[in-house]
Amino acid sequence: MAANNAILPHRHLAGASAANRLPATISSYKDFTIGKNQNQKPSNKAIKLAESLSNKLNLHIQTTIQRKLNRSNLNNTTIEEKHNTPAKSPKENISQKWREIHGSRDWEDILDPLHPWLRREIVKYGEFAQATYDAFDFDRFSEYCGSCRYNRSKLFNKLGLNKSGYRVSKYIYAMSHIDLPEWLEKSSFVDTWSKDSNWIGFVAVSDDEESERIGRRDVVVAWRGTVAPSEWYDNMQRKLEPIGNGDSKVEHGFLSIYTSKCSTTRYNTLSASEQVMTEVKKLVDFYQKRGEHVSLTITGHSLGGVLGLLNAYEAAKNFPGLPISVLSFASPRVGNIAFRDELYQMGVKTLRVTLKQDVVPRMPGIVFNESIQRFDDFTGSLEWVYTHVGVELKLDVRSSPYLKKGLNLVGFHMLETYLHLVDGFHSSNSGFRVDARRDLALVNKDCDMLVDELRIPHNWYQLANKGLVLNDHGRWVKPKRDPEDIPSPRNEAQSNLLENETNYGLESLFV
Amino acid sequence: MAANNAILPHRHLAGASAANRLPATISSYKDFTIGKNQNQKPSNKAIKLAESLSNKLNLHIQTTIQRKLNRSNLNNTTIEEKHNTPAKSPKENISQKWREIHGSRDWEDILDPLHPWLRREIVKYGEFAQATYDAFDFDRFSEYCGSCRYNRSKLFNKLGLNKSGYRVSKYIYAMSHIDLPEWLEKSSFVDTWSKDSNWIGFVAVSDDEESERIGRRDVVVAWRGTVAPSEWYDNMQRKLEPIGNGDSKVEHGFLSIYTSKCSTTRYNTLSASEQVMTEVKKLVDFYQKRGEHVSLTITGHSLGGVLGLLNAYEAAKNFPGLPISVLSFASPRVGNIAFRDELYQMGVKTLRVTLKQDVVPRMPGIVFNESIQRFDDFTGSLEWVYTHVGVELKLDVRSSPYLKKGLNLVGFHMLETYLHLVDGFHSSNSGFRVDARRDLALVNKDCDMLVDELRIPHNWYQLANKGLVLNDHGRWVKPKRDPEDIPSPRNEAQSNLLENETNYGLESLFV
């Protein structure tokens, strides 16, 4: 797809055709940082200027100013003012810079300080990953426990993502009876929508308008993770299993979620791997045949980040030349050094967003290297399999004046906490962004991380009466789910975004 | 009010004018028990007959049959059938028997087995007490924390009590800064509807139709209690304070909630005592002047039962001759033996509903008797101050096949648990009533007491997103409360059910 240069306001930025040849300095986007705030109040403008100058001189003088502002943000007047302004800034056209934002240069020079365009893209994909939690039926008394509460075509509308510029093309299911007993949700009952499967994510694709803005047709895979970090850590078998044809190995339990299938199930006659690869191939082929630039962006939080890496590995094997990047949040380590190296060699770009206080990305048992006898000794120096490509965005709870600082293992692991900190991240040396606009209330959806002064209830993301409604006889009952939202393999198969095609001859990496 | 005898189907029952002179046997209402089931299936009819005969012969043969039925109730078909039948049985006209149901004969012979008319009245008043929880704003981040979420005229409609036949005439407020630090809810913030007060209950009065059915104009006072039993037990000062002019003493903390006032507050320039006595006097005078029979029924759960007793004591002092009864649920002990004796001598009738497994009614530290040095030795034999009048209705969690039996201090204390067990109570020797109709789901409103097979979520009574709504700017905000539901002393004063009268010359018992 050809980007429409005429509408680009920032012609001085590296163009799409100049990918991998960006200037080494990042002054250009700092100018932009100032420029984009033209409509702000003078005070903010001045601060942004000071901030920009400070960054150029490495003085970080904005920190103090910013902290003061942040403190004043906590008074109710300012909070109420915020409530009357949009929760998102207007979107810029990033088509000239998309390859760099997609990781073609390993996010060099745009990560710290964080380029505002990259920041917004990280949040965008993070919200796709968050959608896999928000729409998930966690109710173990529901006959649809483990499914998505809405059908594919309604999902984004229901979650307020209707302006994301993407449409969901496919839901992905994974076996729930795998070797990580506590990973997946299971209904307490036998007469459920599926005895064997969980909704584990979706494939989406950018629409024409968004594709125009981001410079290519973007296929997204969002993988669902887990909410509670503690339960599965103990359940890890810590057993390496080969992947591909080389020395690459990954943790057995992770791989089994991705590759398990069973011919007697309703949703997993194909594995998650086969489902996602079929859909991605269909979309990539379809748009490439139309002459468009196509990218694959894979995102996920926690376990979702792990599945995203396995997905990226398989996609890279199958689609050489396709720009593939993984944007993971709070992911544990997954494989050995050979796996890391092979991903790197295949050109898969991985941006790991981590949080200093979150234990999951630091989980030592999940780093494997068969050449080392005792991996425990290694966790200090080996860090993460991708550390050497320099693509960790490390957040810090202490940077936000809106977050409680006390130990909160659940809150530190929550994706919404991450997204809040990304929104406020300017650089590793500076305080929280003054003009961060993302709705603070989102942080407390499923945890208790916001300071009390904000008056946002903790764990507020909930259905009225947990979905019970009063019927005509005065009884509280769980209503039947809207038929169009009841998972059905037939509906899933028929409701393709593109023409209904079947055979893509994918190379099966996982037998 | 003169009862309309023409519409009464059960003329053989003791009439309103024959109070305290009822026949000693209760065979009459057992006949009724059979008769009222004419529309039931033959099987139920047969069981009721067997049950009735069994009771007469003290055989209790129905227990086995009933248990079997109860087990079968747990299969889903039966549960779904129940969902399609009304949650309440039709109401009978009890005007000829109201004094006995109101306790004139200390509920002798109608408590065990429990007369169905009495059962329904207990549930009716219990639901008034439950309303004080259901409508209470517990949100400590709300500026209206501690208030009622709805105004007086909307309360019953909002809570599904619109068919109760009562109208709320007055809200009662109590000081929150009293000597029981953990009793009452306090907002975390300063700019609240009231810094000093909590909504603590309401006064209601039966409408013409209900008055016709129950044989008199019934003034009800419902007192709010506490939900968590553990927190305040440790906070009790266990200090006796005199009440009235004799030897009666009650616990200091309880009395301070009832009598505290402060001229600088918005809601407690009058104490709860003064508010409730003014309103009750106004209503009693109004209806007595119209020549109606009037009763006062006071109900409350936990602390609410305690306040009810204090309220009854004061009302008995002020309104000699007025039939006054207290229906308390899960109440701790409150005063000394002289207090008990004085209440008894004044003719206050008290029916205490207790649950064997609930610790609150057994709390030993709250029985006081200054003639005994160590009251702890006494708790086995002294029991409750009202035990000797024989008006304890003792429930047992084990009687219900729908309840979990594991230790659950919160669940055992919940009023909804009590109401469920009252609904299912036939006699202390029999199993759960087959034809109990009350919606089972209510039990799990604020606890986790229902067996999993029922598939009712625990703690399901909740607002969507804890009251947050998405505004036009994409932000989750707490909407302003409907102006008509914002507590306002002026509105409260102006919105009297009757003419706006002020001076009733109540004898002040609590200076």
PDB file of N, CA, C and O in Angstrom, chain A residues 82-87 141 189 191 437 439 442 452 455-456 458-466 468 471 473-477, chain B residues 82-87 141 189 191 437 439 442 452 455-466 468 471 473-477:
ATOM      1  N   LYS A  82      -9.466  16.727  33.771  1.00  0.00           N
ATOM      2  CA  LYS A  82      -9.055  15.610  32.922  1.00  0.00           C
ATOM      3  C   LYS A  82     -10.253  14.804  32.454  1.00  0.00           C
ATOM      4  O   LYS A  82     -10.299  14.307  31.340  1.00  0.00           O
ATOM      5  N   HIS A  83     -11.214  14.668  33.356  1.00  0.00           N
ATOM      6  CA  HIS A  83     -12.407  13.896  32.998  1.00  0.00           C
ATOM      7  C   HIS A  83     -13.169  14.526  31.848  1.00  0.00           C
ATOM      8  O   HIS A  83     -13.995  13.879  31.229  1.00  0.00           O
ATOM      9  N   ASN A  84     -12.910  15.794  31.580  1.00  0.00           N
ATOM     10  CA  ASN A  84     -13.638  16.470  30.525  1.00  0.00           C
ATOM     11  C   ASN A  84     -12.799  16.649  29.265  1.00  0.00           C
ATOM     12  O   ASN A  84     -13.138  17.458  28.412  1.00  0.00           O
ATOM     13  N   THR A  85     -11.709  15.923  29.192  1.00  0.00           N
ATOM     14  CA  THR A  85     -10.917  15.952  27.969  1.00  0.00           C
ATOM     15  C   THR A  85     -10.776  14.526  27.468  1.00  0.00           C
ATOM     16  O   THR A  85     -10.839  13.576  28.248  1.00  0.00           O
ATOM     17  N   PRO A  86     -10.591  14.363  26.172  1.00  0.00           N
ATOM     18  CA  PRO A  86     -10.502  13.004  25.623  1.00  0.00           C
ATOM     19  C   PRO A  86      -9.380  12.187  26.254  1.00  0.00           C
ATOM     20  O   PRO A  86      -8.322  12.717  26.607  1.00  0.00           O
ATOM     21  N   ALA A  87      -9.642  10.884  26.386  1.00  0.00           N
ATOM     22  CA  ALA A  87      -8.673   9.991  27.005  1.00  0.00           C
ATOM     23  C   ALA A  87      -7.544   9.624  26.055  1.00  0.00           C
ATOM     24  O   ALA A  87      -6.610   8.955  26.447  1.00  0.00           O
ATOM     25  N   PHE A 141     -19.188 -20.570  37.076  1.00  0.00           N
ATOM     26  CA  PHE A 141     -20.563 -21.073  37.122  1.00  0.00           C
ATOM     27  C   PHE A 141     -21.279 -20.848  35.783  1.00  0.00           C
ATOM     28  O   PHE A 141     -22.446 -21.179  35.643  1.00  0.00           O
ATOM     29  N   PHE A 189     -18.827 -27.251  35.583  1.00  0.00           N
ATOM     30  CA  PHE A 189     -19.922 -28.116  35.160  1.00  0.00           C
ATOM     31  C   PHE A 189     -19.595 -28.850  33.868  1.00  0.00           C
ATOM     32  O   PHE A 189     -18.657 -28.506  33.166  1.00  0.00           O
ATOM     33  N   ASP A 191     -21.957 -29.572  31.303  1.00  0.00           N
ATOM     34  CA  ASP A 191     -22.709 -29.189  30.109  1.00  0.00           C
ATOM     35  C   ASP A 191     -22.296 -27.817  29.616  1.00  0.00           C
ATOM     36  O   ASP A 191     -23.057 -26.874  29.589  1.00  0.00           O
ATOM     37  N   ARG A 437      -2.451  11.066  28.710  1.00  0.00           N
ATOM     38  CA  ARG A 437      -3.894  11.294  28.646  1.00  0.00           C
ATOM     39  C   ARG A 437      -4.714  10.049  28.935  1.00  0.00           C
ATOM     40  O   ARG A 437      -5.933  10.116  29.017  1.00  0.00           O
ATOM     41  N   ASP A 439      -6.854   7.241  30.379  1.00  0.00           N
ATOM     42  CA  ASP A 439      -7.724   7.281  31.554  1.00  0.00           C
ATOM     43  C   ASP A 439      -7.101   6.505  32.713  1.00  0.00           C
ATOM     44  O   ASP A 439      -6.838   5.305  32.611  1.00  0.00           O
ATOM     45  N   LEU A 442      -8.608   3.135  34.381  1.00  0.00           N
ATOM     46  CA  LEU A 442      -8.412   1.799  33.810  1.00  0.00           C
ATOM     47  C   LEU A 442      -7.468   0.947  34.649  1.00  0.00           C
ATOM     48  O   LEU A 442      -7.605  -0.276  34.696  1.00  0.00           O
ATOM     49  N   ASP A 452      -5.511   6.458  46.735  1.00  0.00           N
ATOM     50  CA  ASP A 452      -6.885   6.704  47.173  1.00  0.00           C
ATOM     51  C   ASP A 452      -7.415   8.068  46.747  1.00  0.00           C
ATOM     52  O   ASP A 452      -8.612   8.235  46.517  1.00  0.00           O
ATOM     53  N   ARG A 455      -9.911   8.391  44.072  1.00  0.00           N
ATOM     54  CA  ARG A 455     -11.286   7.954  44.338  1.00  0.00           C
ATOM     55  C   ARG A 455     -11.817   6.957  43.315  1.00  0.00           C
ATOM     56  O   ARG A 455     -13.021   6.924  43.036  1.00  0.00           O
ATOM     57  N   ILE A 456     -10.924   6.201  42.742  1.00  0.00           N
ATOM     58  CA  ILE A 456     -11.369   5.168  41.815  1.00  0.00           C
ATOM     59  C   ILE A 456     -11.460   3.859  42.597  1.00  0.00           C
ATOM     60  O   ILE A 456     -10.482   3.435  43.206  1.00  0.00           O
ATOM     61  N   HIS A 458     -11.263   0.035  43.606  1.00  0.00           N
ATOM     62  CA  HIS A 458     -10.382  -1.020  43.113  1.00  0.00           C
ATOM     63  C   HIS A 458     -11.223  -2.144  42.516  1.00  0.00           C
ATOM     64  O   HIS A 458     -12.395  -2.314  42.855  1.00  0.00           O
ATOM     65  N   ASN A 459     -10.615  -2.898  41.626  1.00  0.00           N
ATOM     66  CA  ASN A 459     -11.271  -4.051  40.991  1.00  0.00           C
ATOM     67  C   ASN A 459     -12.681  -3.716  40.513  1.00  0.00           C
ATOM     68  O   ASN A 459     -13.639  -4.434  40.779  1.00  0.00           O
ATOM     69  N   TRP A 460     -12.796  -2.600  39.812  1.00  0.00           N
ATOM     70  CA  TRP A 460     -14.147  -2.130  39.476  1.00  0.00           C
ATOM     71  C   TRP A 460     -14.728  -2.749  38.219  1.00  0.00           C
ATOM     72  O   TRP A 460     -15.918  -2.596  37.944  1.00  0.00           O
ATOM     73  N   TYR A 461     -13.917  -3.441  37.464  1.00  0.00           N
ATOM     74  CA  TYR A 461     -14.412  -3.963  36.184  1.00  0.00           C
ATOM     75  C   TYR A 461     -15.297  -5.167  36.448  1.00  0.00           C
ATOM     76  O   TYR A 461     -14.819  -6.283  36.649  1.00  0.00           O
ATOM     77  N   GLN A 462     -16.597  -4.948  36.477  1.00  0.00           N
ATOM     78  CA  GLN A 462     -17.506  -6.029  36.851  1.00  0.00           C
ATOM     79  C   GLN A 462     -18.884  -5.808  36.250  1.00  0.00           C
ATOM     80  O   GLN A 462     -19.304  -4.701  35.965  1.00  0.00           O
ATOM     81  N   LEU A 463     -19.581  -6.920  36.057  1.00  0.00           N
ATOM     82  CA  LEU A 463     -20.946  -6.871  35.565  1.00  0.00           C
ATOM     83  C   LEU A 463     -21.885  -6.507  36.711  1.00  0.00           C
ATOM     84  O   LEU A 463     -21.625  -6.837  37.864  1.00  0.00           O
ATOM     85  N   ALA A 464     -22.986  -5.861  36.378  1.00  0.00           N
ATOM     86  CA  ALA A 464     -24.021  -5.635  37.382  1.00  0.00           C
ATOM     87  C   ALA A 464     -24.502  -6.990  37.879  1.00  0.00           C
ATOM     88  O   ALA A 464     -24.823  -7.891  37.100  1.00  0.00           O
ATOM     89  N   ASN A 465     -24.493  -7.152  39.200  1.00  0.00           N
ATOM     90  CA  ASN A 465     -24.966  -8.391  39.826  1.00  0.00           C
ATOM     91  C   ASN A 465     -24.365  -9.640  39.204  1.00  0.00           C
ATOM     92  O   ASN A 465     -25.022 -10.678  39.091  1.00  0.00           O
ATOM     93  N   LYS A 466     -23.113  -9.526  38.794  1.00  0.00           N
ATOM     94  CA  LYS A 466     -22.390 -10.644  38.176  1.00  0.00           C
ATOM     95  C   LYS A 466     -23.194 -11.303  37.060  1.00  0.00           C
ATOM     96  O   LYS A 466     -23.124 -12.514  36.857  1.00  0.00           O
ATOM     97  N   LEU A 468     -26.435 -11.635  36.848  1.00  0.00           N
ATOM     98  CA  LEU A 468     -27.782 -12.077  37.205  1.00  0.00           C
ATOM     99  C   LEU A 468     -28.790 -10.962  36.908  1.00  0.00           C
ATOM    100  O   LEU A 468     -28.499  -9.785  37.098  1.00  0.00           O
ATOM    101  N   ASN A 471     -35.993 -11.959  36.909  1.00  0.00           N
ATOM    102  CA  ASN A 471     -36.988 -12.339  35.901  1.00  0.00           C
ATOM    103  C   ASN A 471     -38.392 -11.934  36.345  1.00  0.00           C
ATOM    104  O   ASN A 471     -38.578 -11.354  37.422  1.00  0.00           O
ATOM    105  N   HIS A 473     -40.722 -13.460  37.496  1.00  0.00           N
ATOM    106  CA  HIS A 473     -41.259 -14.122  38.676  1.00  0.00           C
ATOM    107  C   HIS A 473     -40.555 -13.677  39.959  1.00  0.00           C
ATOM    108  O   HIS A 473     -40.742 -14.273  41.012  1.00  0.00           O
ATOM    109  N   GLY A 474     -39.703 -12.668  39.842  1.00  0.00           N
ATOM    110  CA  GLY A 474     -39.028 -12.167  41.022  1.00  0.00           C
ATOM    111  C   GLY A 474     -37.806 -12.971  41.409  1.00  0.00           C
ATOM    112  O   GLY A 474     -37.340 -12.888  42.545  1.00  0.00           O
ATOM    113  N   ARG A 475     -37.300 -13.749  40.457  1.00  0.00           N
ATOM    114  CA  ARG A 475     -36.111 -14.560  40.757  1.00  0.00           C
ATOM    115  C   ARG A 475     -34.895 -14.027  40.009  1.00  0.00           C
ATOM    116  O   ARG A 475     -34.993 -13.609  38.867  1.00  0.00           O
ATOM    117  N   TRP A 476     -33.769 -14.084  40.697  1.00  0.00           N
ATOM    118  CA  TRP A 476     -32.507 -13.666  40.089  1.00  0.00           C
ATOM    119  C   TRP A 476     -31.931 -14.838  39.310  1.00  0.00           C
ATOM    120  O   TRP A 476     -31.616 -15.872  39.895  1.00  0.00           O
ATOM    121  N   VAL A 477     -31.812 -14.646  38.017  1.00  0.00           N
ATOM    122  CA  VAL A 477     -31.354 -15.746  37.166  1.00  0.00           C
ATOM    123  C   VAL A 477     -30.263 -15.253  36.229  1.00  0.00           C
ATOM    124  O   VAL A 477     -30.131 -14.058  35.960  1.00  0.00           O
TER     125      VAL A 477
ATOM    126  N   LYS B  82     -38.260 -23.854  39.151  1.00  0.00           N
ATOM    127  CA  LYS B  82     -38.448 -22.852  40.201  1.00  0.00           C
ATOM    128  C   LYS B  82     -38.274 -21.449  39.660  1.00  0.00           C
ATOM    129  O   LYS B  82     -38.975 -20.525  40.046  1.00  0.00           O
ATOM    130  N   HIS B  83     -37.332 -21.307  38.736  1.00  0.00           N
ATOM    131  CA  HIS B  83     -37.098 -19.987  38.165  1.00  0.00           C
ATOM    132  C   HIS B  83     -38.311 -19.459  37.415  1.00  0.00           C
ATOM    133  O   HIS B  83     -38.409 -18.273  37.154  1.00  0.00           O
ATOM    134  N   ASN B  84     -39.194 -20.341  37.068  1.00  0.00           N
ATOM    135  CA  ASN B  84     -40.368 -19.918  36.313  1.00  0.00           C
ATOM    136  C   ASN B  84     -41.628 -19.860  37.172  1.00  0.00           C
ATOM    137  O   ASN B  84     -42.730 -19.822  36.651  1.00  0.00           O
ATOM    138  N   THR B  85     -41.456 -19.873  38.479  1.00  0.00           N
ATOM    139  CA  THR B  85     -42.603 -19.686  39.368  1.00  0.00           C
ATOM    140  C   THR B  85     -42.308 -18.510  40.281  1.00  0.00           C
ATOM    141  O   THR B  85     -41.149 -18.194  40.543  1.00  0.00           O
ATOM    142  N   PRO B  86     -43.366 -17.856  40.746  1.00  0.00           N
ATOM    143  CA  PRO B  86     -43.143 -16.671  41.586  1.00  0.00           C
ATOM    144  C   PRO B  86     -42.299 -16.985  42.829  1.00  0.00           C
ATOM    145  O   PRO B  86     -42.405 -18.073  43.402  1.00  0.00           O
ATOM    146  N   ALA B  87     -41.497 -16.008  43.230  1.00  0.00           N
ATOM    147  CA  ALA B  87     -40.621 -16.187  44.382  1.00  0.00           C
ATOM    148  C   ALA B  87     -41.368 -16.031  45.702  1.00  0.00           C
ATOM    149  O   ALA B  87     -40.802 -16.220  46.758  1.00  0.00           O
ATOM    150  N   PHE B 141     -15.102   5.605  48.607  1.00  0.00           N
ATOM    151  CA  PHE B 141     -14.651   6.639  47.682  1.00  0.00           C
ATOM    152  C   PHE B 141     -15.809   7.514  47.198  1.00  0.00           C
ATOM    153  O   PHE B 141     -15.615   8.407  46.388  1.00  0.00           O
ATOM    154  N   PHE B 189     -12.967  10.880  52.482  1.00  0.00           N
ATOM    155  CA  PHE B 189     -12.762  12.257  52.060  1.00  0.00           C
ATOM    156  C   PHE B 189     -13.531  13.241  52.924  1.00  0.00           C
ATOM    157  O   PHE B 189     -14.420  12.873  53.670  1.00  0.00           O
ATOM    158  N   ASP B 191     -15.058  16.228  51.716  1.00  0.00           N
ATOM    159  CA  ASP B 191     -16.176  16.942  51.103  1.00  0.00           C
ATOM    160  C   ASP B 191     -17.352  15.994  50.855  1.00  0.00           C
ATOM    161  O   ASP B 191     -17.753  15.732  49.741  1.00  0.00           O
ATOM    162  N   ARG B 437     -40.446 -20.953  48.856  1.00  0.00           N
ATOM    163  CA  ARG B 437     -40.450 -20.354  47.524  1.00  0.00           C
ATOM    164  C   ARG B 437     -39.465 -19.205  47.383  1.00  0.00           C
ATOM    165  O   ARG B 437     -39.289 -18.678  46.287  1.00  0.00           O
ATOM    166  N   ASP B 439     -36.533 -16.864  46.655  1.00  0.00           N
ATOM    167  CA  ASP B 439     -35.461 -17.026  45.675  1.00  0.00           C
ATOM    168  C   ASP B 439     -34.153 -17.390  46.377  1.00  0.00           C
ATOM    169  O   ASP B 439     -33.637 -16.629  47.194  1.00  0.00           O
ATOM    170  N   LEU B 442     -30.813 -15.080  46.432  1.00  0.00           N
ATOM    171  CA  LEU B 442     -30.631 -13.957  47.357  1.00  0.00           C
ATOM    172  C   LEU B 442     -29.585 -14.266  48.429  1.00  0.00           C
ATOM    173  O   LEU B 442     -28.902 -13.362  48.912  1.00  0.00           O
ATOM    174  N   ASP B 452     -22.400 -25.159  45.167  1.00  0.00           N
ATOM    175  CA  ASP B 452     -21.997 -24.839  43.799  1.00  0.00           C
ATOM    176  C   ASP B 452     -22.997 -25.316  42.753  1.00  0.00           C
ATOM    177  O   ASP B 452     -23.131 -24.710  41.683  1.00  0.00           O
ATOM    178  N   ARG B 455     -25.153 -22.923  40.961  1.00  0.00           N
ATOM    179  CA  ARG B 455     -24.524 -22.049  39.958  1.00  0.00           C
ATOM    180  C   ARG B 455     -24.821 -20.575  40.181  1.00  0.00           C
ATOM    181  O   ARG B 455     -24.915 -19.794  39.222  1.00  0.00           O
ATOM    182  N   ILE B 456     -25.032 -20.203  41.403  1.00  0.00           N
ATOM    183  CA  ILE B 456     -25.222 -18.793  41.708  1.00  0.00           C
ATOM    184  C   ILE B 456     -23.880 -18.220  42.138  1.00  0.00           C
ATOM    185  O   ILE B 456     -23.263 -18.721  43.072  1.00  0.00           O
ATOM    186  N   PRO B 457     -23.421 -17.177  41.473  1.00  0.00           N
ATOM    187  CA  PRO B 457     -22.137 -16.594  41.872  1.00  0.00           C
ATOM    188  C   PRO B 457     -22.192 -16.114  43.323  1.00  0.00           C
ATOM    189  O   PRO B 457     -23.262 -15.750  43.818  1.00  0.00           O
ATOM    190  N   HIS B 458     -21.072 -16.137  43.998  1.00  0.00           N
ATOM    191  CA  HIS B 458     -21.055 -15.597  45.360  1.00  0.00           C
ATOM    192  C   HIS B 458     -20.885 -14.082  45.305  1.00  0.00           C
ATOM    193  O   HIS B 458     -20.376 -13.531  44.324  1.00  0.00           O
ATOM    194  N   ASN B 459     -21.333 -13.426  46.360  1.00  0.00           N
ATOM    195  CA  ASN B 459     -21.193 -11.961  46.472  1.00  0.00           C
ATOM    196  C   ASN B 459     -21.605 -11.253  45.188  1.00  0.00           C
ATOM    197  O   ASN B 459     -20.916 -10.371  44.701  1.00  0.00           O
ATOM    198  N   TRP B 460     -22.753 -11.619  44.675  1.00  0.00           N
ATOM    199  CA  TRP B 460     -23.122 -11.100  43.350  1.00  0.00           C
ATOM    200  C   TRP B 460     -23.810  -9.742  43.393  1.00  0.00           C
ATOM    201  O   TRP B 460     -23.978  -9.112  42.351  1.00  0.00           O
ATOM    202  N   TYR B 461     -24.198  -9.304  44.571  1.00  0.00           N
ATOM    203  CA  TYR B 461     -24.952  -8.044  44.643  1.00  0.00           C
ATOM    204  C   TYR B 461     -24.009  -6.883  44.424  1.00  0.00           C
ATOM    205  O   TYR B 461     -23.318  -6.432  45.347  1.00  0.00           O
ATOM    206  N   GLN B 462     -23.941  -6.381  43.213  1.00  0.00           N
ATOM    207  CA  GLN B 462     -22.964  -5.353  42.901  1.00  0.00           C
ATOM    208  C   GLN B 462     -23.427  -4.493  41.733  1.00  0.00           C
ATOM    209  O   GLN B 462     -24.191  -4.923  40.882  1.00  0.00           O
ATOM    210  N   LEU B 463     -22.924  -3.271  41.726  1.00  0.00           N
ATOM    211  CA  LEU B 463     -23.211  -2.355  40.630  1.00  0.00           C
ATOM    212  C   LEU B 463     -22.308  -2.687  39.449  1.00  0.00           C
ATOM    213  O   LEU B 463     -21.185  -3.159  39.635  1.00  0.00           O
ATOM    214  N   ALA B 464     -22.803  -2.426  38.248  1.00  0.00           N
ATOM    215  CA  ALA B 464     -21.938  -2.549  37.077  1.00  0.00           C
ATOM    216  C   ALA B 464     -20.756  -1.604  37.250  1.00  0.00           C
ATOM    217  O   ALA B 464     -20.929  -0.425  37.566  1.00  0.00           O
ATOM    218  N   ASN B 465     -19.559  -2.146  37.102  1.00  0.00           N
ATOM    219  CA  ASN B 465     -18.334  -1.347  37.209  1.00  0.00           C
ATOM    220  C   ASN B 465     -18.298  -0.467  38.455  1.00  0.00           C
ATOM    221  O   ASN B 465     -17.784   0.650  38.426  1.00  0.00           O
ATOM    222  N   LYS B 466     -18.870  -0.985  39.526  1.00  0.00           N
ATOM    223  CA  LYS B 466     -18.898  -0.275  40.802  1.00  0.00           C
ATOM    224  C   LYS B 466     -19.408   1.154  40.651  1.00  0.00           C
ATOM    225  O   LYS B 466     -18.977   2.065  41.363  1.00  0.00           O
ATOM    226  N   LEU B 468     -19.033   3.163  38.108  1.00  0.00           N
ATOM    227  CA  LEU B 468     -18.344   3.990  37.117  1.00  0.00           C
ATOM    228  C   LEU B 468     -19.048   3.869  35.764  1.00  0.00           C
ATOM    229  O   LEU B 468     -19.524   2.796  35.401  1.00  0.00           O
ATOM    230  N   ASN B 471     -17.709   8.281  30.150  1.00  0.00           N
ATOM    231  CA  ASN B 471     -18.263   9.562  29.685  1.00  0.00           C
ATOM    232  C   ASN B 471     -17.928   9.786  28.211  1.00  0.00           C
ATOM    233  O   ASN B 471     -17.277   8.955  27.561  1.00  0.00           O
ATOM    234  N   HIS B 473     -15.894  11.497  26.789  1.00  0.00           N
ATOM    235  CA  HIS B 473     -14.484  11.666  26.456  1.00  0.00           C
ATOM    236  C   HIS B 473     -13.703  10.364  26.601  1.00  0.00           C
ATOM    237  O   HIS B 473     -12.480  10.361  26.551  1.00  0.00           O
ATOM    238  N   GLY B 474     -14.420   9.277  26.835  1.00  0.00           N
ATOM    239  CA  GLY B 474     -13.740   7.997  26.948  1.00  0.00           C
ATOM    240  C   GLY B 474     -13.151   7.739  28.319  1.00  0.00           C
ATOM    241  O   GLY B 474     -12.270   6.890  28.460  1.00  0.00           O
ATOM    242  N   ARG B 475     -13.628   8.481  29.298  1.00  0.00           N
ATOM    243  CA  ARG B 475     -13.093   8.289  30.650  1.00  0.00           C
ATOM    244  C   ARG B 475     -14.142   7.648  31.553  1.00  0.00           C
ATOM    245  O   ARG B 475     -15.320   7.988  31.483  1.00  0.00           O
ATOM    246  N   TRP B 476     -13.664   6.762  32.411  1.00  0.00           N
ATOM    247  CA  TRP B 476     -14.539   6.117  33.387  1.00  0.00           C
ATOM    248  C   TRP B 476     -14.668   7.021  34.603  1.00  0.00           C
ATOM    249  O   TRP B 476     -13.683   7.297  35.289  1.00  0.00           O
ATOM    250  N   VAL B 477     -15.866   7.470  34.838  1.00  0.00           N
ATOM    251  CA  VAL B 477     -16.088   8.433  35.924  1.00  0.00           C
ATOM    252  C   VAL B 477     -17.265   7.979  36.783  1.00  0.00           C
ATOM    253  O   VAL B 477     -18.127   7.213  36.344  1.00  0.00           O
TER     254      VAL B 477
END
